[in-house]
Tab-separated table of C-alpha atoms in Angstrom:
chain	number	residue	atom	x	y	z
A	1	UNK	CA	-14.774	-30.814	-7.328
A	2	UNK	CA	-11.033	-30.290	-7.717
A	3	UNK	CA	-11.576	-26.772	-9.129
A	4	UNK	CA	-13.895	-25.942	-6.210
A	5	UNK	CA	-11.266	-27.123	-3.715
A	6	UNK	CA	-8.629	-24.970	-5.425
A	7	UNK	CA	-10.949	-21.963	-5.335
A	8	UNK	CA	-11.651	-22.486	-1.644
A	9	UNK	CA	-7.908	-22.719	-0.912
A	10	UNK	CA	-7.335	-19.578	-2.940
A	11	UNK	CA	-10.028	-17.657	-1.085
A	12	UNK	CA	-8.640	-18.924	2.227
A	13	UNK	CA	-5.217	-17.581	1.246
A	14	UNK	CA	-6.754	-14.184	0.501
A	15	UNK	CA	-8.571	-14.275	3.849
A	16	UNK	CA	-5.338	-15.152	5.682
A	17	UNK	CA	-3.480	-12.302	3.965
A	18	UNK	CA	-6.291	-9.904	4.773
A	19	UNK	CA	-6.140	-10.891	8.450
A	20	UNK	CA	-2.373	-10.413	8.507
A	21	UNK	CA	-2.635	-7.032	6.761
A	22	UNK	CA	-5.291	-5.869	9.217
A	23	UNK	CA	-3.130	-6.761	12.217
A	24	UNK	CA	-0.037	-5.156	10.727
A	25	UNK	CA	-1.914	-2.006	9.695
A	26	UNK	CA	-3.419	-1.672	13.183
A	27	UNK	CA	-0.027	-2.054	14.873
A	28	UNK	CA	1.744	0.227	12.385
A	29	UNK	CA	-0.875	2.966	12.721
A	30	UNK	CA	-0.720	2.762	16.506
A	31	UNK	CA	3.080	3.171	16.425
A	32	UNK	CA	3.356	5.837	13.715
A	33	UNK	CA	-0.016	7.564	13.548
A	34	UNK	CA	-0.245	6.702	9.839
A	35	UNK	CA	-1.821	3.830	7.918
A	36	UNK	CA	0.162	1.480	5.723
A	37	UNK	CA	-1.549	2.983	2.663
A	38	UNK	CA	-0.197	6.442	3.555
A	39	UNK	CA	3.215	4.886	4.111
A	40	UNK	CA	3.087	3.331	0.626
A	41	UNK	CA	2.218	6.722	-0.914
A	42	UNK	CA	5.085	8.387	0.969
A	43	UNK	CA	7.390	5.576	-0.133
A	44	UNK	CA	6.565	6.085	-3.811
A	45	UNK	CA	7.153	9.815	-3.515
A	46	UNK	CA	10.388	9.292	-1.555
A	47	UNK	CA	11.796	6.932	-4.176
A	48	UNK	CA	11.190	9.463	-6.958
A	49	UNK	CA	13.517	11.925	-5.226
A	50	UNK	CA	13.747	15.649	-5.790
A	51	UNK	CA	12.065	15.493	-9.201
A	52	UNK	CA	8.904	14.159	-7.576
A	53	UNK	CA	6.050	12.222	-9.104
A	54	UNK	CA	2.733	13.361	-10.562
A	55	UNK	CA	-0.667	12.322	-9.262
A	56	UNK	CA	-1.330	10.402	-12.485
A	57	UNK	CA	1.971	8.530	-12.112
A	58	UNK	CA	1.099	7.676	-8.499
A	59	UNK	CA	-2.291	6.393	-9.653
A	60	UNK	CA	-0.604	4.126	-12.192
A	61	UNK	CA	2.200	2.975	-9.881
A	62	UNK	CA	-0.161	2.115	-7.026
A	63	UNK	CA	-3.047	0.959	-9.192
A	64	UNK	CA	-5.668	2.979	-7.329
A	65	UNK	CA	-8.269	5.562	-8.237
A	66	UNK	CA	-7.267	9.191	-8.772
A	67	UNK	CA	-9.639	10.275	-5.995
A	68	UNK	CA	-7.873	7.945	-3.557
A	69	UNK	CA	-4.448	9.436	-4.302
A	70	UNK	CA	-5.805	12.985	-4.298
A	71	UNK	CA	-7.234	12.478	-0.808
A	72	UNK	CA	-3.970	10.972	0.417
A	73	UNK	CA	-1.921	13.864	-1.018
A	74	UNK	CA	-4.301	16.457	0.435
A	75	UNK	CA	-4.025	14.787	3.862
A	76	UNK	CA	-0.212	14.588	3.701
A	77	UNK	CA	0.060	18.153	2.354
A	78	UNK	CA	-2.062	19.497	5.220
A	79	UNK	CA	0.429	17.930	7.637
A	80	UNK	CA	3.417	19.433	5.863
A	81	UNK	CA	4.799	16.089	4.653
A	82	UNK	CA	4.466	16.655	0.903
A	83	UNK	CA	4.464	19.638	-1.411
A	84	UNK	CA	3.091	20.142	-4.901
A	85	UNK	CA	5.508	21.850	-7.256
A	86	UNK	CA	5.301	23.091	-10.821
A	87	UNK	CA	2.073	23.067	-12.792
A	88	UNK	CA	-0.967	24.931	-11.443
A	89	UNK	CA	-3.154	21.949	-12.394
A	90	UNK	CA	-3.067	19.903	-9.171
A	91	UNK	CA	-3.126	16.580	-11.022
A	92	UNK	CA	-0.246	17.499	-13.323
A	93	UNK	CA	1.996	19.052	-10.692
A	94	UNK	CA	4.810	17.021	-9.222
A	95	UNK	CA	4.595	15.913	-5.605
A	96	UNK	CA	7.729	15.818	-3.474
A	97	UNK	CA	8.426	15.076	0.170
A	98	UNK	CA	9.244	18.020	2.372
A	99	UNK	CA	12.143	17.754	4.812
A	100	UNK	CA	9.594	16.869	7.499
A	101	UNK	CA	8.081	14.290	5.151
A	102	UNK	CA	11.476	12.687	4.578
A	103	UNK	CA	12.081	12.497	8.328
A	104	UNK	CA	8.654	11.002	8.996
A	105	UNK	CA	9.084	8.517	6.148
A	106	UNK	CA	12.462	7.305	7.465
A	107	UNK	CA	11.001	6.936	10.972
A	108	UNK	CA	8.127	4.958	9.467
A	109	UNK	CA	10.570	2.639	7.670
A	110	UNK	CA	12.223	1.895	10.996
A	111	UNK	CA	8.859	1.302	12.661
A	112	UNK	CA	7.688	-0.899	9.795
A	113	UNK	CA	10.706	-3.155	10.149
A	114	UNK	CA	9.989	-3.496	13.877
A	115	UNK	CA	6.283	-4.189	13.226
A	116	UNK	CA	7.073	-6.848	10.617
A	117	UNK	CA	9.497	-8.623	12.933
A	118	UNK	CA	7.002	-8.462	15.809
A	119	UNK	CA	4.174	-9.774	13.649
A	120	UNK	CA	6.342	-12.609	12.350
A	121	UNK	CA	7.005	-13.725	15.919
A	122	UNK	CA	3.472	-13.191	17.256
A	123	UNK	CA	1.420	-13.966	14.167
A	124	UNK	CA	-1.920	-15.589	14.791
A	125	UNK	CA	-2.091	-16.418	11.091
A	126	UNK	CA	0.348	-19.234	10.360
A	127	UNK	CA	2.688	-18.583	7.461
A	128	UNK	CA	2.009	-21.713	5.447
A	129	UNK	CA	2.486	-20.513	1.913
A	130	UNK	CA	5.555	-20.880	-0.253
A	131	UNK	CA	7.199	-17.809	-1.759
A	132	UNK	CA	5.929	-18.942	-5.163
A	133	UNK	CA	2.343	-19.096	-3.869
A	134	UNK	CA	2.589	-15.650	-2.301
A	135	UNK	CA	4.075	-14.174	-5.499
A	136	UNK	CA	1.355	-15.806	-7.602
A	137	UNK	CA	-1.346	-14.447	-5.308
A	138	UNK	CA	0.174	-10.955	-5.310
A	139	UNK	CA	0.412	-10.942	-9.111
A	140	UNK	CA	-3.146	-12.181	-9.448
A	141	UNK	CA	-4.497	-9.555	-7.053
A	142	UNK	CA	-2.666	-6.733	-8.858
A	143	UNK	CA	-3.991	-7.914	-12.219
A	144	UNK	CA	-7.484	-8.403	-10.798
A	145	UNK	CA	-7.622	-4.938	-9.243
A	146	UNK	CA	-6.257	-3.479	-12.481
A	147	UNK	CA	-9.094	-5.130	-14.391
A	148	UNK	CA	-11.652	-3.795	-11.909
A	149	UNK	CA	-10.209	-0.309	-12.212
A	150	UNK	CA	-10.300	-0.533	-16.001
A	151	UNK	CA	-13.973	-1.573	-15.864
A	152	UNK	CA	-14.772	1.432	-13.649
A	153	UNK	CA	-13.313	3.821	-16.220
A	154	UNK	CA	-15.118	2.264	-19.202
């Protein structure tokens, strides 16, 4: 019974995080016009600077499917926020932020900070987890999604 109780607590923690993420994503998208997932992609590209990052590197860094990143890059490219440079093979070319992309990203950072502070104050999901618990859960989820992704490719 103890293991069952631990599993229920664990699943409740995931549910609470999912609720919090949904609220933050909704608020962030309303304020910026972009989802948190697009922000994360822009952030990865931004932090790789002028040399850029390849699609395959983005896939590994973000632990998502190639198709997911390709769709994100196509969307951001169509809006003039990113540019592919170098190799003609779209997956091997480097992706960089355009000047407009850098400006949008920095505005999004500012908005994200405001959204996080607002959500902390108005959260309907009580923050009742220690930093250790949150880190453990984050590590577990990254490992778990990595295992699922590996199974999909096998």
